[in-house]
Short mmCIF file of C-alpha atoms in Angstrom, two decimals:
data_model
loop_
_atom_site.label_atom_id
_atom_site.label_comp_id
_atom_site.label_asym_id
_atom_site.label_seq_id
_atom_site.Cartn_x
_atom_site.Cartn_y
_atom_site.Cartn_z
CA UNK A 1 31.02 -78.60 -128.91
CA UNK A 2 30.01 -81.50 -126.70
CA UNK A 3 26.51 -81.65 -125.15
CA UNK A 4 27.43 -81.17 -121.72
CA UNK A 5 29.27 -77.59 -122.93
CA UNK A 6 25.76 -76.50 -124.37
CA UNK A 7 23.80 -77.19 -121.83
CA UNK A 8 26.24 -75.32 -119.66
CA UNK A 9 26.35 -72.07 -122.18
CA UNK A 10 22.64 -72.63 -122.29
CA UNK A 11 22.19 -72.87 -118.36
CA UNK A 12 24.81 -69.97 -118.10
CA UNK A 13 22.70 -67.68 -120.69
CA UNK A 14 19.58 -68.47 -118.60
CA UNK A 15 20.95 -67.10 -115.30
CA UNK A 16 22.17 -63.81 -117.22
CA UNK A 17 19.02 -63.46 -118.27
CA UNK A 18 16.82 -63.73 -115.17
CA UNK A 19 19.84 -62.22 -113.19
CA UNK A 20 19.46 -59.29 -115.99
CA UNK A 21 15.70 -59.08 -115.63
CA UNK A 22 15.82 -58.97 -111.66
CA UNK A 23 18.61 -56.27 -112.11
CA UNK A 24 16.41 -54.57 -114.65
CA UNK A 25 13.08 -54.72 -112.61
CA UNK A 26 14.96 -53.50 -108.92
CA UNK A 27 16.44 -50.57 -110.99
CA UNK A 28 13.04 -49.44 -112.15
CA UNK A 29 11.78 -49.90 -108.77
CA UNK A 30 14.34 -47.38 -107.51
CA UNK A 31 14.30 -45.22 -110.22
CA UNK A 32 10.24 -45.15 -109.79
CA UNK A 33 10.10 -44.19 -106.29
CA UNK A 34 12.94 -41.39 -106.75
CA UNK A 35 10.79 -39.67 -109.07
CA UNK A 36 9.66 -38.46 -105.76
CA UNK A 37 11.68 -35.98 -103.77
CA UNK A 38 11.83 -37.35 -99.50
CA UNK A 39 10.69 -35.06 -97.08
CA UNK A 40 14.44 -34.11 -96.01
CA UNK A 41 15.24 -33.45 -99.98
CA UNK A 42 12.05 -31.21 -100.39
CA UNK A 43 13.22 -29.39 -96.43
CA UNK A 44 16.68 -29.26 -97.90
CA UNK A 45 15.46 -26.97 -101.19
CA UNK A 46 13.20 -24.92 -99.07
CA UNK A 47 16.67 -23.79 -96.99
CA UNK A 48 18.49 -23.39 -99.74
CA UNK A 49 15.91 -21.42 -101.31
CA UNK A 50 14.92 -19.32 -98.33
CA UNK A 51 18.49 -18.31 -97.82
CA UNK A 52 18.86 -17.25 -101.33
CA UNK A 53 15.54 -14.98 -100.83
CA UNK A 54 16.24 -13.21 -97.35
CA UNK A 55 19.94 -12.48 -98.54
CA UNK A 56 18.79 -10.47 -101.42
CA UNK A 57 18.83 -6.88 -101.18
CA UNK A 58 16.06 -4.37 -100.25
CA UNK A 59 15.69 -2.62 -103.36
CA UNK A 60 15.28 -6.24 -105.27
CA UNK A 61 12.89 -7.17 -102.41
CA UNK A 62 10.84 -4.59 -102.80
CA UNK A 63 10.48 -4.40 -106.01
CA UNK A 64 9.64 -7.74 -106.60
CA UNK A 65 7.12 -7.29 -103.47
CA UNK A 66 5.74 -4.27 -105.62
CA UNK A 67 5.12 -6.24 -108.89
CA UNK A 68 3.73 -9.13 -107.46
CA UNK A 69 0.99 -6.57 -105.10
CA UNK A 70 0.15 -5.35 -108.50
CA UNK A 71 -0.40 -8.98 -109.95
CA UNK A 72 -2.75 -9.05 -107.21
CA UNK A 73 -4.77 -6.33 -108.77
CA UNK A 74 -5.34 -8.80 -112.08
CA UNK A 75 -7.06 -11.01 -109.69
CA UNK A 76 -9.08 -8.28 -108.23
CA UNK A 77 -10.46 -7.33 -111.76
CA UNK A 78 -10.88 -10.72 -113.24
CA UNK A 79 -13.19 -12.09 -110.14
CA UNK A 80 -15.19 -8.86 -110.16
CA UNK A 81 -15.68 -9.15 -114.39
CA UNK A 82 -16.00 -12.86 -114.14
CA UNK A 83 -18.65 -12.57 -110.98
CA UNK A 84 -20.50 -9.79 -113.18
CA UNK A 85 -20.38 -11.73 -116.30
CA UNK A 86 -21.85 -14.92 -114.47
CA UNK A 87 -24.35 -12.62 -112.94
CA UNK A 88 -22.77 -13.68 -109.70
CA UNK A 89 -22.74 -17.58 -110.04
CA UNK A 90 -19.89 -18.08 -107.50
CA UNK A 91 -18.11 -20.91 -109.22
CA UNK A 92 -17.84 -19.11 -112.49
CA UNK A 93 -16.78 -16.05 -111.11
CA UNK A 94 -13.65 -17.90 -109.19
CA UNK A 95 -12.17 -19.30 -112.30
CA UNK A 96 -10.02 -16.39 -113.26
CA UNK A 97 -9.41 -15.96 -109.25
CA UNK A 98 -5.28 -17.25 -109.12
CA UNK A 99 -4.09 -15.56 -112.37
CA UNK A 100 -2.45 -13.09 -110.31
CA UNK A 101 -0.85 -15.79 -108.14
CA UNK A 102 -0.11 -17.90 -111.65
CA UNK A 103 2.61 -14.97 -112.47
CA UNK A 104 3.53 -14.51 -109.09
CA UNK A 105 4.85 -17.83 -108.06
CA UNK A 106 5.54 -19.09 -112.18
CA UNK A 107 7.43 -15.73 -112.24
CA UNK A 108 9.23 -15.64 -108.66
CA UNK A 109 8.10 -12.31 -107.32
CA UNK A 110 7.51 -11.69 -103.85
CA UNK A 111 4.60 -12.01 -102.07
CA UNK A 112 4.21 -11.81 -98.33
CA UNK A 113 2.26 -15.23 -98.18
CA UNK A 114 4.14 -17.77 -100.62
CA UNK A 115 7.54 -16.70 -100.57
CA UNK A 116 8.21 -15.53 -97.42
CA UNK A 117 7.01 -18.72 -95.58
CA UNK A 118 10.32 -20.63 -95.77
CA UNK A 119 12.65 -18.08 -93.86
CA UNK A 120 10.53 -19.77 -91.29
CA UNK A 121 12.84 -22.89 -91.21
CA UNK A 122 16.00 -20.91 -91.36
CA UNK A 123 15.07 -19.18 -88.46
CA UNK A 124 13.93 -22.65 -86.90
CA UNK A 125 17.35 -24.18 -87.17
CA UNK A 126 19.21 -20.70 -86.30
CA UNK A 127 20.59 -20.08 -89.91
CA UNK A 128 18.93 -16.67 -89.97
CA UNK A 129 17.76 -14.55 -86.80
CA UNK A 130 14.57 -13.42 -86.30
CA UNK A 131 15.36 -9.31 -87.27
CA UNK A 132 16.23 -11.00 -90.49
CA UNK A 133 13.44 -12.61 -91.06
CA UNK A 134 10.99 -9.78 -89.94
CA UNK A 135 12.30 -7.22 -92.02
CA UNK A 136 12.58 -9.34 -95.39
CA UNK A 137 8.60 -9.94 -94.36
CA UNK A 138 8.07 -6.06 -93.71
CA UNK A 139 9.62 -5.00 -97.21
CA UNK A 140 8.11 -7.31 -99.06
CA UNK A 141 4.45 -6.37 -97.42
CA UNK A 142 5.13 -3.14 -98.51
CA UNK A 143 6.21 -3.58 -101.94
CA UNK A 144 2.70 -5.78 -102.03
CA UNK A 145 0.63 -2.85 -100.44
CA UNK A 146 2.01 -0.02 -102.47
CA UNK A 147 1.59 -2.36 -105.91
CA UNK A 148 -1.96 -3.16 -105.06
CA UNK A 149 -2.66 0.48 -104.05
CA UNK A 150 -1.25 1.65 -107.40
CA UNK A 151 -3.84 -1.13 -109.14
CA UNK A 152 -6.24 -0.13 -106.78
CA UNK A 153 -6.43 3.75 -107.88
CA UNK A 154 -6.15 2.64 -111.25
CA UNK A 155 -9.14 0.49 -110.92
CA UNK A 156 -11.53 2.98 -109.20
CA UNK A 157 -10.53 6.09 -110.94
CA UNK A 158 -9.01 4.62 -114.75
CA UNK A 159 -11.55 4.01 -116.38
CA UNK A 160 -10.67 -0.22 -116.17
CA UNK A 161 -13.64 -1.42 -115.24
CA UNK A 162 -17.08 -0.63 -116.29
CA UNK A 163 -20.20 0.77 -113.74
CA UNK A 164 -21.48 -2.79 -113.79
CA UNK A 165 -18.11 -4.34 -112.82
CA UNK A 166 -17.36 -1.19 -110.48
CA UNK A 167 -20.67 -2.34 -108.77
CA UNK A 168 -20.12 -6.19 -108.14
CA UNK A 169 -15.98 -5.00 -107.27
CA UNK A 170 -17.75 -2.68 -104.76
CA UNK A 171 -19.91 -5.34 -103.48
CA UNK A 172 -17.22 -8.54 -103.30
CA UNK A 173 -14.90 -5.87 -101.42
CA UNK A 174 -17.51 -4.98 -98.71
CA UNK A 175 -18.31 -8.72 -98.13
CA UNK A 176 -14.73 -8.75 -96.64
CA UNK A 177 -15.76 -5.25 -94.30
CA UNK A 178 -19.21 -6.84 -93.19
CA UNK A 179 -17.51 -10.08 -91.99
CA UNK A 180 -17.03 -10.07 -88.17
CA UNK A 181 -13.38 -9.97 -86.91
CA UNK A 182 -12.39 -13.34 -85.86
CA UNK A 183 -14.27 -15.03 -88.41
CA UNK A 184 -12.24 -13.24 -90.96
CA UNK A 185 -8.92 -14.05 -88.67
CA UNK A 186 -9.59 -18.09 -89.01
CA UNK A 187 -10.58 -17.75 -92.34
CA UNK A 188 -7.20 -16.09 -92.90
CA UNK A 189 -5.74 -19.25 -90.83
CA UNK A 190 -7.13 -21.63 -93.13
CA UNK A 191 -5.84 -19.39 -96.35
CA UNK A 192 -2.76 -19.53 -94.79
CA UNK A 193 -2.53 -23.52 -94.58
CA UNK A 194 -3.64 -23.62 -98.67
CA UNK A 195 -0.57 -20.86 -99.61
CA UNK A 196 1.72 -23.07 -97.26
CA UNK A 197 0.60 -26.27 -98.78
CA UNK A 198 1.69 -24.67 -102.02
CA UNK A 199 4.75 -23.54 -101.30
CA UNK A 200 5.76 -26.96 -99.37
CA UNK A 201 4.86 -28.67 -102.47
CA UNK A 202 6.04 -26.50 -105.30
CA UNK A 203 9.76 -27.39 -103.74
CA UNK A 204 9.30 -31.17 -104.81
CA UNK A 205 7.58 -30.44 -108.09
CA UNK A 206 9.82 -30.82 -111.16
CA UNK A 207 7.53 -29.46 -114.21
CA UNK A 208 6.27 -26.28 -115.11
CA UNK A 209 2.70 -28.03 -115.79
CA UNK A 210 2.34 -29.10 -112.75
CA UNK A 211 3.13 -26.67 -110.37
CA UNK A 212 0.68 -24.41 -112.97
CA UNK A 213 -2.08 -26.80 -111.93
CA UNK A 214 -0.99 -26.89 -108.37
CA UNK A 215 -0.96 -23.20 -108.13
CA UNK A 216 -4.52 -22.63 -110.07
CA UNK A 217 -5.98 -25.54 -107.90
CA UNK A 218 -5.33 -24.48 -104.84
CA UNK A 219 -6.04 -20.69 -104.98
CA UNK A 220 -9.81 -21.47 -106.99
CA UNK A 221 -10.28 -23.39 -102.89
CA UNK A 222 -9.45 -19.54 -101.62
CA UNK A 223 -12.65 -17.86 -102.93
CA UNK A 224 -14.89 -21.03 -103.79
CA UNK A 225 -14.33 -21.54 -99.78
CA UNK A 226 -15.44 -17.82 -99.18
CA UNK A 227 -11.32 -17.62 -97.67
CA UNK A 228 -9.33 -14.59 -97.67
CA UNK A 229 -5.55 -13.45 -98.80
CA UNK A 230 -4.09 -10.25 -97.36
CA UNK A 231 -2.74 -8.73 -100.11
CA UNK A 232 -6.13 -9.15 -102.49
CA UNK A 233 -7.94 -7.89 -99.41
CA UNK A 234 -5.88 -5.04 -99.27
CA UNK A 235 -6.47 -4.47 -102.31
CA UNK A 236 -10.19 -4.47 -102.44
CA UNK A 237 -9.94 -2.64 -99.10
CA UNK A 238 -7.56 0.11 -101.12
CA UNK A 239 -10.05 0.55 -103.99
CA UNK A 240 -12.97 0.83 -101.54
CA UNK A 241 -10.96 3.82 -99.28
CA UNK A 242 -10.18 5.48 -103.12
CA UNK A 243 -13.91 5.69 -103.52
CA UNK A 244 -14.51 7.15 -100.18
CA UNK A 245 -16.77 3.94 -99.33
CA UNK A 246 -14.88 3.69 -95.93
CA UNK A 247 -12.30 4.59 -94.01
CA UNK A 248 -8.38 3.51 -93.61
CA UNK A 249 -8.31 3.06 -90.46
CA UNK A 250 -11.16 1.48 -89.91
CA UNK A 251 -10.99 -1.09 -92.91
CA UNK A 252 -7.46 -1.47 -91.68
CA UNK A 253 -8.35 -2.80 -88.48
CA UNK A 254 -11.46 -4.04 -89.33
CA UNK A 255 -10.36 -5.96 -92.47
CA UNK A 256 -6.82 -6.26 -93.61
CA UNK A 257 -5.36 -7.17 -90.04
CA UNK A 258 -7.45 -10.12 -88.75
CA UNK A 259 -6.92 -11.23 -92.57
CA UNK A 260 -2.92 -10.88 -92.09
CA UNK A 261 -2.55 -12.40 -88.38
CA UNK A 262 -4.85 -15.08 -89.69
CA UNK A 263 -2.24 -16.01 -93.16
CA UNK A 264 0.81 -15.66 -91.16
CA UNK A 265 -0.66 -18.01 -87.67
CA UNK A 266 -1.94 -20.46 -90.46
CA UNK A 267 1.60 -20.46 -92.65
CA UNK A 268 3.50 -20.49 -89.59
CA UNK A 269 1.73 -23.01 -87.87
CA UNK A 270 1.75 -25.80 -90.92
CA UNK A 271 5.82 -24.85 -91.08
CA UNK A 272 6.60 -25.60 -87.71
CA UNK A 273 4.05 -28.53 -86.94
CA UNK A 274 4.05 -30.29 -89.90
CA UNK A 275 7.16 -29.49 -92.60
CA UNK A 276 9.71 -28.81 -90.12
CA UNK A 277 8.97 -31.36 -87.49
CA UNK A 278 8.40 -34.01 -90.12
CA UNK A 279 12.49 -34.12 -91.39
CA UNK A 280 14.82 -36.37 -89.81
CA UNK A 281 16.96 -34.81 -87.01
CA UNK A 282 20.33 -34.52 -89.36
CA UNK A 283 18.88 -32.15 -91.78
CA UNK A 284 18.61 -29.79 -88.49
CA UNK A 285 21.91 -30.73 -86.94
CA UNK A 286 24.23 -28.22 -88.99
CA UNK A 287 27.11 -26.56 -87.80
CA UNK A 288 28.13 -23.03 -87.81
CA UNK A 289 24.65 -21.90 -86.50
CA UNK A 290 24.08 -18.79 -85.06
CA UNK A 291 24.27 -18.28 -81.30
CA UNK A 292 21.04 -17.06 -78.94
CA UNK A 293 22.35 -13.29 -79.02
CA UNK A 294 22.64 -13.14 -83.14
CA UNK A 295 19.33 -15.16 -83.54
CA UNK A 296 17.76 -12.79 -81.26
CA UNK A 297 19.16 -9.37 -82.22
CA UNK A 298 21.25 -9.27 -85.45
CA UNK A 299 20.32 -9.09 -88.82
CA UNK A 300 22.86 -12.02 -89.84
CA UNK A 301 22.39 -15.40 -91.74
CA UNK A 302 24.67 -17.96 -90.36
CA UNK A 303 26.05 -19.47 -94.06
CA UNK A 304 25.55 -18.22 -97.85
CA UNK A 305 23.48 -20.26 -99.96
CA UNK A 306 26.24 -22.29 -101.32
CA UNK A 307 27.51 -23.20 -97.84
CA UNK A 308 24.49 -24.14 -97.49
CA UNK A 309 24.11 -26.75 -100.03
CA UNK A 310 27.83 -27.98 -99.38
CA UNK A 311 26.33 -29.08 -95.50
CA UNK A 312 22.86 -30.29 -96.10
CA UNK A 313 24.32 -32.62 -99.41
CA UNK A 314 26.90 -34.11 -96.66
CA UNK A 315 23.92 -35.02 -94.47
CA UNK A 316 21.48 -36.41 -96.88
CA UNK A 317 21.56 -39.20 -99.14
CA UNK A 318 19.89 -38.79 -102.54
#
C-alpha cells in the first residue's frame, strides 16, 4: 500500500472517529434531556388518565373512594400514636402522617383531593362536561366519608387505640374545631396546592421510588405546616361526633367545609393557572369536543380514552 493510501485510510479513520464521538455525545445529549417528560407530555397523561377515571362506573368509584377514606383512618391513628409516643414533639409525631396517602396514590384508589384533580383539564378543553365531573367528585367524597366514618367508629369505640392515644387523638382533632373559619379555609387552599403539586408531578415520574418519596415528602409539609386535608379532617371530626365531643352539624360547618372549599379553590386554582395554561395551544386544539349545551348539562365525555391517545400522539412530538 503506498504512503499516500495510508495516510488517506488513516485521515479517513480519524473523521469516523470524531464524526462517531460527536454522533455519540449529541445522542446522549438527547437521550439525557428526554429522561424528562415536557409539560405537553406530562398534560397529555393527565387527559388520558382523567378520562380513564371519570368513565369508570359508580360502583368502582365508590368503592375505591371507600377504601381509600378508610386509608385515611391509618393516618389518623399513626399521628395520634406517634404524637403520644413523642410526648407531642410535632416533628416526630408527623412522620407516620402520609402512610394513608402512600397506599392511596401507590395503590390507585380514589380520593377526592389527588385523583379527582385532573377531570379538571378535561372539563377545561370540553372533553367532559361539568355534570360529569361533579358527580365523579360527589361519589368519590362519599365513598371517602363513609370509609373514614367506618375507621372513625372503629377508632373511638374498638378498642384500637389506648386512653393515652384516645386523649392526644381527642386533642389533635379539636385543634381543627378551635381554628377560626377562614383560617382553616386558606389553610385548606394551601393543602390543596401540595396534593396538586403531587398529582401534576406523579404524571412525569417513571419509578415506583420516587413517586414513594414524592408522595411521603410532600404530605409530612401537610401537618409539619399545621395544614389541613378534608378527608383526615373528616375523619377526626367523625371520631370526635362518635364520642359525643361535638356536634355534626356544627363540626360540619365549622370544620370539614372551610377545609373542603379551601382543597378544591387551591387544586383548582394551580390546574387552571399554572398546569393547564402552561401547555402549548395544540395539546388544547382537539377535535370532536363537546358543544356549550353538553358541557353544560350532560353527563357525556366527548372521546374514550383510546381516542384520546390516538389525537393528543398526532399533536405532540415525543
Amino acid at each position: 500500500m503506498s504512503e499516500t493510501s495510508q495516510d488517506e485510510r488513516v485521515s479517513a479513520d480519524d473523521d469516523d472517529v470524531v464524526g462517531g464521538s460527536l454522533g455519540d455525545t449529541t445522542a446522549e445529549t438527547s437521550d439525557l434531556f428526554r429522561n424528562r417528560l415536557s409539560t405537553d407530555e406530562i398534560y397529555e397523561r393527565a387527559l388520558i388518565e382523567a378520562d380513564e377515571e371519570i368513565g369508570r362506573g359508580t360502583r368502582e368509584l365508590f368503592f375505591s373512594g371507600l377504601a381509600a377514606g378508610f386509608a385515611i383512618t391509618i393516618t389518623v391513628l399513626l399521628y395520634a400514636s406517634m404524637t403520644n409516643a413523642a410526648d407531642g414533639v410535632p416533628i416526630v409525631g408527623a412522620l407516620l402522617y402520609p402512610i394513608g396517602f402512600l397506599y392511596i396514590v401507590l395503590g390507585n384508589y380514589q380520593l377526592y383531593t389527588e385523583n379527582t384533580l385532573p377531570p379538571v383539564a378535561l372539563v377545561l378543553d370540553r372533553l367532559a362536561s361539568v355534570p360529569a365531573m361533579l358527580g365523579m367528585w360527589a361519589t368519590v367524597l362519599a365513598g371517602n366519608l363513609v370509609g373514614g366514618s367506618v375507621g372513625a367508629l372503629l377508632l373511638a369505640h374498638g378498642g384500637v387505640v389506648s386512653s393515652e392515644v384516645a386523649t392526644t387523638l381527642t386533642g389533635i382533632a379539636m385543634t381543627g374545631i378551635e381554628t377560626a373559619w377562614f383560617d382553616l379555609f386558606f389553610k385548606g387552599v394551601f393543602a390543596g396546592l401540595i396534593v396538586a403539586g403531587v398529582v401534576w408531578v406523579d404524571f412525569g415520574v417513571r419509578d415506583s421510588t420516587t413517586r414513594f418519596l414524592l408522595v411521603y415528602i410532600a404530605f409530612l409539609a401537610i401537618p409539619l405546616g399545621g395544614l389541613f386535608h378534608v378527608v383526615v379532617a373528616s375523619t377526626e371530626l367523625l371520631y370526635l361526633v362518635f364520642l359525643g365531643e361535638i356536634g355534626l352539624l356544627y363540626g360540619t360547618t365549622h370544620f370539614a367545609l372551610p377545609v373542603l372549599l379551601g382543597n378544591t379553590l387551591g387544586g383548582i386554582v394551580l390546574v387552571t393557572t399554572i398546569n393547564y395554561y402552561q401547555t402549548s395551544d395544540e395539546v388544547h386544539e382537539l377535535s370532536g369536543t363537546l358543544s356549550t349545551s353538553e358541557w353544560l348539562f350532560t353527563n357525556e365525555t366527548a372521546l374514550d380514552p383510546e381516542k384520546l391517545k390516538e389525537k393528543l400522539e398526532s399533536k405532540l412530538s415525543h
